[in-house]
């Protein structure tokens, strides 16, 4: 059991403070999911971070953001896509992380020239270009089903084309609802490929254009998280159960409008039907409305959402170290 540092992003903490917080929460692992969380990337510094975590009994997982060079939001901050991914793999190796989390892009890429499949082709090329580097470092590339990008079966096809010897998945239960999927169905497909995770609950309800999706703390949405955790343990028994709590707002999916479907033409009806069933049983929930010192309110809110999720995992689901 652990958490992704993005869960408490408003705090702006670097790796040492996050490790201290993980130890305070008595979790087993911590996903450092971006490269800015480190003060620097040299080996001596990273080894100090690894020792700090080990001394506190925290297993580290390393990650980064988008590595598709043709995705809308790709950044050259860390060099080319290959240089970016190699840097992440090197950091993972030094920290003792068995996986390097990354993602392809965002939902907007579905409507880009060539659609999501052109972006997948470019991502596959990047992965193949760093295959020997990943294998030599003993680190698996763990691509996330990210922010409305690929559905489970689409990401599965990417992994299979690259090869399971060095590419797998960072499964994100919340992002499944942003691709019009039931997280439990998403898990059935991606579970066997999973090396890492970003777990949260969701609430889905119908509106005049289609549906609204709100991510929630674990146990506060409509997904059967006890069933999810049981199946997770069966399908990916060596992967950590990492909380990535992102809540307080809703996103609309206007699938009743014809122009919504550009880029979604290959969605599979049986899987969409499961999402619709969730939408029909969910209920509208309010968003987060900060008062007073907005920065402090956001920080307190994020910590509370994460800590309630961890408590639910322990006390209701029964996850133990």
PDB file of C-alpha atoms in Angstrom:
ATOM      1  CA  UNK A   1       0.000   0.000   0.000  1.00  0.00           C
ATOM      2  CA  UNK A   2       1.332   3.427  -0.936  1.00  0.00           C
ATOM      3  CA  UNK A   3       0.613   6.737  -2.612  1.00  0.00           C
ATOM      4  CA  UNK A   4       1.634   8.824  -5.612  1.00  0.00           C
ATOM      5  CA  UNK A   5       3.126  12.212  -4.754  1.00  0.00           C
ATOM      6  CA  UNK A   6       0.589  13.797  -7.131  1.00  0.00           C
ATOM      7  CA  UNK A   7      -2.024  13.090  -4.448  1.00  0.00           C
ATOM      8  CA  UNK A   8      -0.545  15.926  -2.378  1.00  0.00           C
ATOM      9  CA  UNK A   9       0.737  18.099  -5.225  1.00  0.00           C
ATOM     10  CA  UNK A  10      -0.444  21.349  -3.600  1.00  0.00           C
ATOM     11  CA  UNK A  11       2.185  20.925  -0.888  1.00  0.00           C
ATOM     12  CA  UNK A  12       5.022  21.200  -3.400  1.00  0.00           C
ATOM     13  CA  UNK A  13       7.166  18.771  -1.425  1.00  0.00           C
ATOM     14  CA  UNK A  14      10.409  17.333  -2.765  1.00  0.00           C
ATOM     15  CA  UNK A  15      11.394  13.680  -2.362  1.00  0.00           C
ATOM     16  CA  UNK A  16      12.785  13.828   1.217  1.00  0.00           C
ATOM     17  CA  UNK A  17       9.631  15.448   2.639  1.00  0.00           C
ATOM     18  CA  UNK A  18       7.454  12.967   0.757  1.00  0.00           C
ATOM     19  CA  UNK A  19       9.437  10.043   2.154  1.00  0.00           C
ATOM     20  CA  UNK A  20       9.015  11.449   5.661  1.00  0.00           C
ATOM     21  CA  UNK A  21       5.260  11.776   5.077  1.00  0.00           C
ATOM     22  CA  UNK A  22       5.073   8.210   3.744  1.00  0.00           C
ATOM     23  CA  UNK A  23       6.808   6.996   6.890  1.00  0.00           C
ATOM     24  CA  UNK A  24       4.398   9.043   9.014  1.00  0.00           C
ATOM     25  CA  UNK A  25       1.454   7.369   7.279  1.00  0.00           C
ATOM     26  CA  UNK A  26       3.141   3.970   7.708  1.00  0.00           C
ATOM     27  CA  UNK A  27       2.666   3.001   4.075  1.00  0.00           C
ATOM     28  CA  UNK A  28       4.905   0.519   2.296  1.00  0.00           C
ATOM     29  CA  UNK A  29       5.762   2.396  -0.881  1.00  0.00           C
ATOM     30  CA  UNK A  30       5.829   5.772  -2.601  1.00  0.00           C
ATOM     31  CA  UNK A  31       5.533   6.602  -6.293  1.00  0.00           C
ATOM     32  CA  UNK A  32       7.544   9.692  -7.226  1.00  0.00           C
ATOM     33  CA  UNK A  33       5.702  10.286 -10.478  1.00  0.00           C
ATOM     34  CA  UNK A  34       7.539  13.298 -11.888  1.00  0.00           C
ATOM     35  CA  UNK A  35      11.150  14.360 -12.366  1.00  0.00           C
ATOM     36  CA  UNK A  36      10.794  17.753 -10.661  1.00  0.00           C
ATOM     37  CA  UNK A  37      10.336  16.030  -7.297  1.00  0.00           C
ATOM     38  CA  UNK A  38      14.133  15.657  -7.070  1.00  0.00           C
ATOM     39  CA  UNK A  39      16.500  18.528  -6.310  1.00  0.00           C
ATOM     40  CA  UNK A  40      18.882  17.056  -8.890  1.00  0.00           C
ATOM     41  CA  UNK A  41      19.396  13.883 -10.884  1.00  0.00           C
ATOM     42  CA  UNK A  42      23.023  12.954 -10.205  1.00  0.00           C
ATOM     43  CA  UNK A  43      23.795   9.498  -8.862  1.00  0.00           C
ATOM     44  CA  UNK A  44      25.067  10.619  -5.462  1.00  0.00           C
ATOM     45  CA  UNK A  45      21.889  12.568  -4.693  1.00  0.00           C
ATOM     46  CA  UNK A  46      19.633   9.761  -5.912  1.00  0.00           C
ATOM     47  CA  UNK A  47      21.528   7.207  -3.814  1.00  0.00           C
ATOM     48  CA  UNK A  48      20.978   9.416  -0.775  1.00  0.00           C
ATOM     49  CA  UNK A  49      17.241   9.477  -1.566  1.00  0.00           C
ATOM     50  CA  UNK A  50      17.230   5.699  -1.942  1.00  0.00           C
ATOM     51  CA  UNK A  51      19.003   5.272   1.422  1.00  0.00           C
ATOM     52  CA  UNK A  52      16.628   7.669   3.155  1.00  0.00           C
ATOM     53  CA  UNK A  53      13.650   5.656   1.888  1.00  0.00           C
ATOM     54  CA  UNK A  54      15.242   2.313   2.764  1.00  0.00           C
ATOM     55  CA  UNK A  55      16.059   3.486   6.277  1.00  0.00           C
ATOM     56  CA  UNK A  56      12.392   4.356   6.776  1.00  0.00           C
ATOM     57  CA  UNK A  57      11.122   1.117   5.207  1.00  0.00           C
ATOM     58  CA  UNK A  58       9.668   2.764   2.124  1.00  0.00           C
ATOM     59  CA  UNK A  59       9.931   1.108  -1.307  1.00  0.00           C
ATOM     60  CA  UNK A  60      10.313   3.730  -4.026  1.00  0.00           C
ATOM     61  CA  UNK A  61       8.758   3.679  -7.480  1.00  0.00           C
ATOM     62  CA  UNK A  62       9.894   6.192 -10.093  1.00  0.00           C
ATOM     63  CA  UNK A  63       7.993   7.867 -12.873  1.00  0.00           C
ATOM     64  CA  UNK A  64       7.607  10.750 -15.257  1.00  0.00           C
ATOM     65  CA  UNK A  65       5.037  12.331 -17.589  1.00  0.00           C
ATOM     66  CA  UNK A  66       4.448  12.188 -21.332  1.00  0.00           C
ATOM     67  CA  UNK A  67       6.988  10.513 -23.585  1.00  0.00           C
ATOM     68  CA  UNK A  68       5.161  10.550 -26.951  1.00  0.00           C
ATOM     69  CA  UNK A  69       6.981  13.087 -29.172  1.00  0.00           C
ATOM     70  CA  UNK A  70       3.877  13.842 -31.261  1.00  0.00           C
ATOM     71  CA  UNK A  71       1.424  14.216 -28.373  1.00  0.00           C
ATOM     72  CA  UNK A  72      -0.120  17.653 -27.965  1.00  0.00           C
ATOM     73  CA  UNK A  73       1.448  18.348 -24.575  1.00  0.00           C
ATOM     74  CA  UNK A  74       4.853  16.750 -25.122  1.00  0.00           C
ATOM     75  CA  UNK A  75       7.627  18.825 -23.549  1.00  0.00           C
ATOM     76  CA  UNK A  76      11.289  18.903 -24.566  1.00  0.00           C
ATOM     77  CA  UNK A  77      12.293  19.942 -21.023  1.00  0.00           C
ATOM     78  CA  UNK A  78      14.083  16.632 -20.555  1.00  0.00           C
ATOM     79  CA  UNK A  79      15.363  16.346 -24.133  1.00  0.00           C
ATOM     80  CA  UNK A  80      14.014  14.054 -26.826  1.00  0.00           C
ATOM     81  CA  UNK A  81      11.444  11.417 -25.959  1.00  0.00           C
ATOM     82  CA  UNK A  82      14.181   8.791 -25.849  1.00  0.00           C
ATOM     83  CA  UNK A  83      16.434  10.951 -23.663  1.00  0.00           C
ATOM     84  CA  UNK A  84      13.516  11.659 -21.338  1.00  0.00           C
ATOM     85  CA  UNK A  85      12.659   7.990 -20.973  1.00  0.00           C
ATOM     86  CA  UNK A  86      16.285   6.947 -20.488  1.00  0.00           C
ATOM     87  CA  UNK A  87      16.668   9.535 -17.729  1.00  0.00           C
ATOM     88  CA  UNK A  88      13.600   8.122 -15.989  1.00  0.00           C
ATOM     89  CA  UNK A  89      14.892   4.564 -16.331  1.00  0.00           C
ATOM     90  CA  UNK A  90      18.268   5.568 -14.896  1.00  0.00           C
ATOM     91  CA  UNK A  91      16.588   7.262 -11.939  1.00  0.00           C
ATOM     92  CA  UNK A  92      14.408   4.189 -11.392  1.00  0.00           C
ATOM     93  CA  UNK A  93      17.464   1.937 -11.432  1.00  0.00           C
ATOM     94  CA  UNK A  94      19.317   4.064  -8.884  1.00  0.00           C
ATOM     95  CA  UNK A  95      16.293   4.259  -6.575  1.00  0.00           C
ATOM     96  CA  UNK A  96      15.694   0.520  -6.772  1.00  0.00           C
ATOM     97  CA  UNK A  97      12.386   0.958  -8.570  1.00  0.00           C
ATOM     98  CA  UNK A  98      11.484  -2.049 -10.730  1.00  0.00           C
ATOM     99  CA  UNK A  99       9.332   0.105 -13.013  1.00  0.00           C
ATOM    100  CA  UNK A 100       9.489   3.475 -14.732  1.00  0.00           C
ATOM    101  CA  UNK A 101       6.009   4.974 -14.946  1.00  0.00           C
ATOM    102  CA  UNK A 102       5.208   7.179 -17.941  1.00  0.00           C
ATOM    103  CA  UNK A 103       2.271   7.987 -20.181  1.00  0.00           C
ATOM    104  CA  UNK A 104       1.520   8.678 -23.816  1.00  0.00           C
ATOM    105  CA  UNK A 105      -0.657  11.776 -23.675  1.00  0.00           C
ATOM    106  CA  UNK A 106      -4.156  13.069 -23.037  1.00  0.00           C
ATOM    107  CA  UNK A 107      -7.703  12.740 -24.385  1.00  0.00           C
ATOM    108  CA  UNK A 108      -7.076  15.619 -26.802  1.00  0.00           C
ATOM    109  CA  UNK A 109      -4.707  13.360 -28.746  1.00  0.00           C
ATOM    110  CA  UNK A 110      -7.683  11.266 -29.849  1.00  0.00           C
ATOM    111  CA  UNK A 111      -8.683  14.194 -32.076  1.00  0.00           C
ATOM    112  CA  UNK A 112      -5.161  14.918 -33.363  1.00  0.00           C
ATOM    113  CA  UNK A 113      -4.085  14.129 -36.962  1.00  0.00           C
ATOM    114  CA  UNK A 114      -4.113  10.344 -37.268  1.00  0.00           C
ATOM    115  CA  UNK A 115      -5.844  10.040 -33.912  1.00  0.00           C
ATOM    116  CA  UNK A 116      -4.733   8.000 -30.932  1.00  0.00           C
ATOM    117  CA  UNK A 117      -3.345   5.218 -33.135  1.00  0.00           C
ATOM    118  CA  UNK A 118      -0.835   7.543 -34.799  1.00  0.00           C
ATOM    119  CA  UNK A 119       0.307   8.612 -31.328  1.00  0.00           C
ATOM    120  CA  UNK A 120       0.595   4.961 -30.328  1.00  0.00           C
ATOM    121  CA  UNK A 121       2.782   4.263 -33.350  1.00  0.00           C
ATOM    122  CA  UNK A 122       5.151   7.047 -32.303  1.00  0.00           C
ATOM    123  CA  UNK A 123       5.189   5.837 -28.688  1.00  0.00           C
ATOM    124  CA  UNK A 124       5.982   2.293 -29.765  1.00  0.00           C
ATOM    125  CA  UNK A 125       8.925   3.596 -31.790  1.00  0.00           C
ATOM    126  CA  UNK A 126      10.294   5.407 -28.712  1.00  0.00           C
ATOM    127  CA  UNK A 127       9.929   2.300 -26.566  1.00  0.00           C
ATOM    128  CA  UNK A 128      11.677   0.123 -29.112  1.00  0.00           C
ATOM    129  CA  UNK A 129      14.512   2.641 -29.352  1.00  0.00           C
ATOM    130  CA  UNK A 130      15.173   2.316 -25.605  1.00  0.00           C
ATOM    131  CA  UNK A 131      14.459  -1.415 -25.293  1.00  0.00           C
ATOM    132  CA  UNK A 132      18.058  -2.492 -24.759  1.00  0.00           C
ATOM    133  CA  UNK A 133      18.637   0.366 -22.299  1.00  0.00           C
ATOM    134  CA  UNK A 134      15.620  -0.660 -20.200  1.00  0.00           C
ATOM    135  CA  UNK A 135      16.569  -4.333 -20.240  1.00  0.00           C
ATOM    136  CA  UNK A 136      20.211  -3.597 -19.388  1.00  0.00           C
ATOM    137  CA  UNK A 137      19.059  -1.529 -16.393  1.00  0.00           C
ATOM    138  CA  UNK A 138      16.579  -4.171 -15.261  1.00  0.00           C
ATOM    139  CA  UNK A 139      13.682  -1.674 -15.293  1.00  0.00           C
ATOM    140  CA  UNK A 140      10.269  -2.232 -16.870  1.00  0.00           C
ATOM    141  CA  UNK A 141       8.587   0.624 -18.724  1.00  0.00           C
ATOM    142  CA  UNK A 142       5.148   0.965 -17.106  1.00  0.00           C
ATOM    143  CA  UNK A 143       2.907   3.053 -19.353  1.00  0.00           C
ATOM    144  CA  UNK A 144      -0.235   4.463 -17.747  1.00  0.00           C
ATOM    145  CA  UNK A 145      -3.755   4.536 -19.158  1.00  0.00           C
ATOM    146  CA  UNK A 146      -3.712   8.292 -18.785  1.00  0.00           C
ATOM    147  CA  UNK A 147      -6.261  11.132 -18.693  1.00  0.00           C
ATOM    148  CA  UNK A 148      -8.737   9.919 -21.304  1.00  0.00           C
ATOM    149  CA  UNK A 149      -6.071   8.637 -23.696  1.00  0.00           C
ATOM    150  CA  UNK A 150      -6.164   4.908 -24.365  1.00  0.00           C
ATOM    151  CA  UNK A 151      -8.847   2.500 -23.330  1.00  0.00           C
ATOM    152  CA  UNK A 152      -7.595  -0.720 -21.769  1.00  0.00           C
ATOM    153  CA  UNK A 153      -7.680  -2.769 -24.972  1.00  0.00           C
ATOM    154  CA  UNK A 154      -5.838  -0.026 -26.870  1.00  0.00           C
ATOM    155  CA  UNK A 155      -3.059   0.096 -24.289  1.00  0.00           C
ATOM    156  CA  UNK A 156      -2.963  -3.694 -24.255  1.00  0.00           C
ATOM    157  CA  UNK A 157      -2.275  -3.709 -27.996  1.00  0.00           C
ATOM    158  CA  UNK A 158       0.587  -1.228 -27.543  1.00  0.00           C
ATOM    159  CA  UNK A 159       2.183  -3.351 -24.821  1.00  0.00           C
ATOM    160  CA  UNK A 160       1.844  -6.533 -26.870  1.00  0.00           C
ATOM    161  CA  UNK A 161       3.392  -4.914 -29.927  1.00  0.00           C
ATOM    162  CA  UNK A 162       6.383  -3.685 -27.909  1.00  0.00           C
ATOM    163  CA  UNK A 163       6.813  -6.895 -25.943  1.00  0.00           C
ATOM    164  CA  UNK A 164       5.964  -7.808 -22.371  1.00  0.00           C
ATOM    165  CA  UNK A 165       9.631  -8.501 -21.625  1.00  0.00           C
ATOM    166  CA  UNK A 166      10.208  -4.790 -20.986  1.00  0.00           C
ATOM    167  CA  UNK A 167       6.847  -2.951 -21.281  1.00  0.00           C
ATOM    168  CA  UNK A 168       3.846  -3.196 -18.985  1.00  0.00           C
ATOM    169  CA  UNK A 169       1.242  -1.002 -17.383  1.00  0.00           C
ATOM    170  CA  UNK A 170       0.701   1.504 -14.611  1.00  0.00           C
ATOM    171  CA  UNK A 171      -3.004   0.872 -14.149  1.00  0.00           C
ATOM    172  CA  UNK A 172      -5.130   3.884 -13.199  1.00  0.00           C
ATOM    173  CA  UNK A 173      -8.633   3.089 -11.972  1.00  0.00           C
ATOM    174  CA  UNK A 174      -9.789   6.700 -12.176  1.00  0.00           C
ATOM    175  CA  UNK A 175      -8.539   7.248 -15.711  1.00  0.00           C
ATOM    176  CA  UNK A 176     -10.630   4.256 -16.791  1.00  0.00           C
ATOM    177  CA  UNK A 177     -13.766   6.311 -16.137  1.00  0.00           C
ATOM    178  CA  UNK A 178     -12.339   9.123 -18.288  1.00  0.00           C
ATOM    179  CA  UNK A 179     -12.188   6.681 -21.212  1.00  0.00           C
ATOM    180  CA  UNK A 180     -15.828   5.624 -20.738  1.00  0.00           C
ATOM    181  CA  UNK A 181     -14.896   2.345 -19.046  1.00  0.00           C
ATOM    182  CA  UNK A 182     -15.899   0.476 -15.924  1.00  0.00           C
ATOM    183  CA  UNK A 183     -12.698   0.290 -13.823  1.00  0.00           C
ATOM    184  CA  UNK A 184     -13.379  -3.365 -13.027  1.00  0.00           C
ATOM    185  CA  UNK A 185     -13.506  -4.224 -16.743  1.00  0.00           C
ATOM    186  CA  UNK A 186     -10.382  -2.135 -17.321  1.00  0.00           C
ATOM    187  CA  UNK A 187      -8.653  -4.163 -14.592  1.00  0.00           C
ATOM    188  CA  UNK A 188      -9.572  -7.458 -16.241  1.00  0.00           C
ATOM    189  CA  UNK A 189      -7.715  -6.395 -19.381  1.00  0.00           C
ATOM    190  CA  UNK A 190      -4.725  -4.539 -17.930  1.00  0.00           C
ATOM    191  CA  UNK A 191      -4.239  -6.438 -14.666  1.00  0.00           C
ATOM    192  CA  UNK A 192      -1.992  -9.128 -16.179  1.00  0.00           C
ATOM    193  CA  UNK A 193       0.317  -6.389 -17.535  1.00  0.00           C
ATOM    194  CA  UNK A 194       0.452  -4.264 -14.377  1.00  0.00           C
ATOM    195  CA  UNK A 195       3.716  -3.282 -12.661  1.00  0.00           C
ATOM    196  CA  UNK A 196       2.512  -0.146 -10.887  1.00  0.00           C
ATOM    197  CA  UNK A 197      -0.753   1.692 -10.175  1.00  0.00           C
ATOM    198  CA  UNK A 198      -2.679   4.891  -9.464  1.00  0.00           C
ATOM    199  CA  UNK A 199      -5.855   4.018  -7.554  1.00  0.00           C
ATOM    200  CA  UNK A 200      -8.884   6.176  -6.751  1.00  0.00           C
ATOM    201  CA  UNK A 201     -12.661   5.862  -6.727  1.00  0.00           C
ATOM    202  CA  UNK A 202     -15.131   7.550  -9.092  1.00  0.00           C
ATOM    203  CA  UNK A 203     -18.711   8.785  -9.181  1.00  0.00           C
ATOM    204  CA  UNK A 204     -20.534   8.961 -12.513  1.00  0.00           C
ATOM    205  CA  UNK A 205     -23.947  10.481 -13.154  1.00  0.00           C
ATOM    206  CA  UNK A 206     -26.017  11.393 -16.195  1.00  0.00           C
ATOM    207  CA  UNK A 207     -26.564  14.949 -17.410  1.00  0.00           C
ATOM    208  CA  UNK A 208     -28.262  16.475 -20.449  1.00  0.00           C
ATOM    209  CA  UNK A 209     -25.250  15.921 -22.727  1.00  0.00           C
ATOM    210  CA  UNK A 210     -24.122  12.515 -21.469  1.00  0.00           C
ATOM    211  CA  UNK A 211     -22.451  12.116 -18.110  1.00  0.00           C
ATOM    212  CA  UNK A 212     -20.292  13.786 -15.501  1.00  0.00           C
ATOM    213  CA  UNK A 213     -17.355  11.973 -13.909  1.00  0.00           C
ATOM    214  CA  UNK A 214     -15.939  12.963 -10.531  1.00  0.00           C
ATOM    215  CA  UNK A 215     -12.956  11.225  -8.981  1.00  0.00           C
ATOM    216  CA  UNK A 216     -13.181  10.646  -5.243  1.00  0.00           C
ATOM    217  CA  UNK A 217     -11.344   9.312  -2.243  1.00  0.00           C
ATOM    218  CA  UNK A 218     -11.390   5.516  -2.121  1.00  0.00           C
ATOM    219  CA  UNK A 219     -14.684   4.267  -0.698  1.00  0.00           C
ATOM    220  CA  UNK A 220     -16.558   7.496  -1.441  1.00  0.00           C
ATOM    221  CA  UNK A 221     -17.530   6.831  -5.046  1.00  0.00           C
ATOM    222  CA  UNK A 222     -19.635   4.121  -6.618  1.00  0.00           C
ATOM    223  CA  UNK A 223     -16.943   1.631  -7.669  1.00  0.00           C
ATOM    224  CA  UNK A 224     -16.849  -1.550  -5.593  1.00  0.00           C
ATOM    225  CA  UNK A 225     -13.299  -0.972  -4.377  1.00  0.00           C
ATOM    226  CA  UNK A 226     -13.334  -4.080  -2.182  1.00  0.00           C
ATOM    227  CA  UNK A 227     -14.031  -6.206  -5.263  1.00  0.00           C
ATOM    228  CA  UNK A 228     -11.466  -4.189  -7.216  1.00  0.00           C
ATOM    229  CA  UNK A 229      -8.754  -4.826  -4.613  1.00  0.00           C
ATOM    230  CA  UNK A 230      -9.542  -8.546  -4.421  1.00  0.00           C
ATOM    231  CA  UNK A 231      -9.281  -8.921  -8.187  1.00  0.00           C
ATOM    232  CA  UNK A 232      -6.182  -6.731  -8.274  1.00  0.00           C
ATOM    233  CA  UNK A 233      -4.472  -9.086  -5.841  1.00  0.00           C
ATOM    234  CA  UNK A 234      -5.320 -12.020  -8.107  1.00  0.00           C
ATOM    235  CA  UNK A 235      -4.303 -10.444 -11.415  1.00  0.00           C
ATOM    236  CA  UNK A 236      -1.226  -8.479 -10.334  1.00  0.00           C
ATOM    237  CA  UNK A 237      -0.027  -9.896  -7.000  1.00  0.00           C
ATOM    238  CA  UNK A 238       3.441  -8.334  -7.157  1.00  0.00           C
ATOM    239  CA  UNK A 239       2.307  -4.812  -8.068  1.00  0.00           C
ATOM    240  CA  UNK A 240       1.837  -2.128  -5.398  1.00  0.00           C
ATOM    241  CA  UNK A 241      -1.625  -0.693  -4.619  1.00  0.00           C
ATOM    242  CA  UNK A 242      -0.797   2.997  -4.886  1.00  0.00           C
ATOM    243  CA  UNK A 243      -3.276   5.753  -4.096  1.00  0.00           C
ATOM    244  CA  UNK A 244      -3.407   8.626  -6.594  1.00  0.00           C
ATOM    245  CA  UNK A 245      -6.229  10.721  -5.195  1.00  0.00           C
ATOM    246  CA  UNK A 246      -7.394  13.552  -7.465  1.00  0.00           C
ATOM    247  CA  UNK A 247     -10.784  14.852  -6.394  1.00  0.00           C
ATOM    248  CA  UNK A 248     -12.974  17.885  -5.918  1.00  0.00           C
ATOM    249  CA  UNK A 249     -14.237  18.454  -9.471  1.00  0.00           C
ATOM    250  CA  UNK A 250     -16.249  16.789 -12.246  1.00  0.00           C
ATOM    251  CA  UNK A 251     -15.543  16.419 -15.964  1.00  0.00           C
ATOM    252  CA  UNK A 252     -18.289  16.210 -18.567  1.00  0.00           C
ATOM    253  CA  UNK A 253     -18.457  13.622 -21.353  1.00  0.00           C
ATOM    254  CA  UNK A 254     -20.998  14.749 -23.940  1.00  0.00           C
ATOM    255  CA  UNK A 255     -21.510  11.460 -25.744  1.00  0.00           C
ATOM    256  CA  UNK A 256     -25.084  12.446 -26.648  1.00  0.00           C
ATOM    257  CA  UNK A 257     -23.608  15.088 -28.971  1.00  0.00           C
ATOM    258  CA  UNK A 258     -22.445  13.791 -32.394  1.00  0.00           C
ATOM    259  CA  UNK A 259     -19.197  15.795 -32.418  1.00  0.00           C
ATOM    260  CA  UNK A 260     -18.032  14.035 -29.242  1.00  0.00           C
ATOM    261  CA  UNK A 261     -17.313  10.832 -31.133  1.00  0.00           C
ATOM    262  CA  UNK A 262     -14.454  12.078 -33.299  1.00  0.00           C
ATOM    263  CA  UNK A 263     -11.535   9.919 -32.201  1.00  0.00           C
ATOM    264  CA  UNK A 264     -13.760   7.436 -30.376  1.00  0.00           C
ATOM    265  CA  UNK A 265     -15.066   5.550 -33.399  1.00  0.00           C
ATOM    266  CA  UNK A 266     -13.563   2.237 -32.282  1.00  0.00           C
ATOM    267  CA  UNK A 267     -15.029   2.190 -28.774  1.00  0.00           C
ATOM    268  CA  UNK A 268     -16.406  -1.278 -28.091  1.00  0.00           C
ATOM    269  CA  UNK A 269     -20.172  -1.294 -27.396  1.00  0.00           C
ATOM    270  CA  UNK A 270     -20.168  -3.914 -24.626  1.00  0.00           C
ATOM    271  CA  UNK A 271     -17.616  -1.960 -22.608  1.00  0.00           C
ATOM    272  CA  UNK A 272     -19.378   1.363 -23.174  1.00  0.00           C
ATOM    273  CA  UNK A 273     -22.583  -0.272 -21.937  1.00  0.00           C
ATOM    274  CA  UNK A 274     -20.902  -0.998 -18.604  1.00  0.00           C
ATOM    275  CA  UNK A 275     -19.958   2.671 -18.281  1.00  0.00           C
ATOM    276  CA  UNK A 276     -23.548   3.694 -19.077  1.00  0.00           C
ATOM    277  CA  UNK A 277     -24.809   1.357 -16.361  1.00  0.00           C
ATOM    278  CA  UNK A 278     -22.586   3.144 -13.855  1.00  0.00           C
ATOM    279  CA  UNK A 279     -23.833   6.534 -15.066  1.00  0.00           C
ATOM    280  CA  UNK A 280     -27.440   5.484 -14.476  1.00  0.00           C
ATOM    281  CA  UNK A 281     -26.801   4.483 -10.869  1.00  0.00           C
ATOM    282  CA  UNK A 282     -24.512   7.310  -9.776  1.00  0.00           C
ATOM    283  CA  UNK A 283     -25.494  10.576  -8.152  1.00  0.00           C
ATOM    284  CA  UNK A 284     -24.232  14.140  -8.477  1.00  0.00           C
ATOM    285  CA  UNK A 285     -21.728  15.183  -5.826  1.00  0.00           C
ATOM    286  CA  UNK A 286     -20.470  18.695  -5.050  1.00  0.00           C
ATOM    287  CA  UNK A 287     -17.012  19.904  -5.948  1.00  0.00           C
ATOM    288  CA  UNK A 288     -14.427  21.278  -3.554  1.00  0.00           C
ATOM    289  CA  UNK A 289     -14.954  24.943  -2.698  1.00  0.00           C
ATOM    290  CA  UNK A 290     -11.981  26.351  -0.771  1.00  0.00           C
ATOM    291  CA  UNK A 291     -12.521  29.117   1.760  1.00  0.00           C
ATOM    292  CA  UNK A 292     -10.115  31.429   3.523  1.00  0.00           C
ATOM    293  CA  UNK A 293      -6.486  30.817   2.583  1.00  0.00           C
ATOM    294  CA  UNK A 294      -7.051  28.936  -0.679  1.00  0.00           C
ATOM    295  CA  UNK A 295      -3.571  27.425  -0.880  1.00  0.00           C
ATOM    296  CA  UNK A 296      -3.751  26.117   2.675  1.00  0.00           C
ATOM    297  CA  UNK A 297      -7.307  24.869   2.098  1.00  0.00           C
ATOM    298  CA  UNK A 298      -6.180  22.953  -0.999  1.00  0.00           C
ATOM    299  CA  UNK A 299      -3.247  21.416   0.864  1.00  0.00           C
ATOM    300  CA  UNK A 300      -5.427  20.344   3.780  1.00  0.00           C
ATOM    301  CA  UNK A 301      -8.066  18.976   1.416  1.00  0.00           C
ATOM    302  CA  UNK A 302      -5.590  16.848  -0.539  1.00  0.00           C
ATOM    303  CA  UNK A 303      -4.015  15.417   2.599  1.00  0.00           C
ATOM    304  CA  UNK A 304      -7.417  14.590   4.072  1.00  0.00           C
ATOM    305  CA  UNK A 305      -8.588  12.877   0.861  1.00  0.00           C
ATOM    306  CA  UNK A 306      -5.433  10.753   0.725  1.00  0.00           C
ATOM    307  CA  UNK A 307      -5.440   9.864   4.411  1.00  0.00           C
ATOM    308  CA  UNK A 308      -9.104   8.806   4.325  1.00  0.00           C
ATOM    309  CA  UNK A 309      -8.320   6.626   1.315  1.00  0.00           C
ATOM    310  CA  UNK A 310      -5.430   4.917   3.084  1.00  0.00           C
ATOM    311  CA  UNK A 311      -7.600   4.393   6.164  1.00  0.00           C
ATOM    312  CA  UNK A 312     -10.336   2.839   4.000  1.00  0.00           C
ATOM    313  CA  UNK A 313      -7.808   0.520   2.340  1.00  0.00           C
ATOM    314  CA  UNK A 314      -6.628  -0.684   5.725  1.00  0.00           C
ATOM    315  CA  UNK A 315      -9.820  -0.811   7.731  1.00  0.00           C
ATOM    316  CA  UNK A 316     -12.453  -1.723   5.109  1.00  0.00           C
ATOM    317  CA  UNK A 317     -10.558  -3.465   2.310  1.00  0.00           C
ATOM    318  CA  UNK A 318      -8.122  -5.048   4.757  1.00  0.00           C
ATOM    319  CA  UNK A 319      -4.811  -4.255   3.070  1.00  0.00           C
ATOM    320  CA  UNK A 320      -1.893  -4.895   5.383  1.00  0.00           C
ATOM    321  CA  UNK A 321       1.869  -4.540   5.038  1.00  0.00           C
TER     322      UNK A 321
END
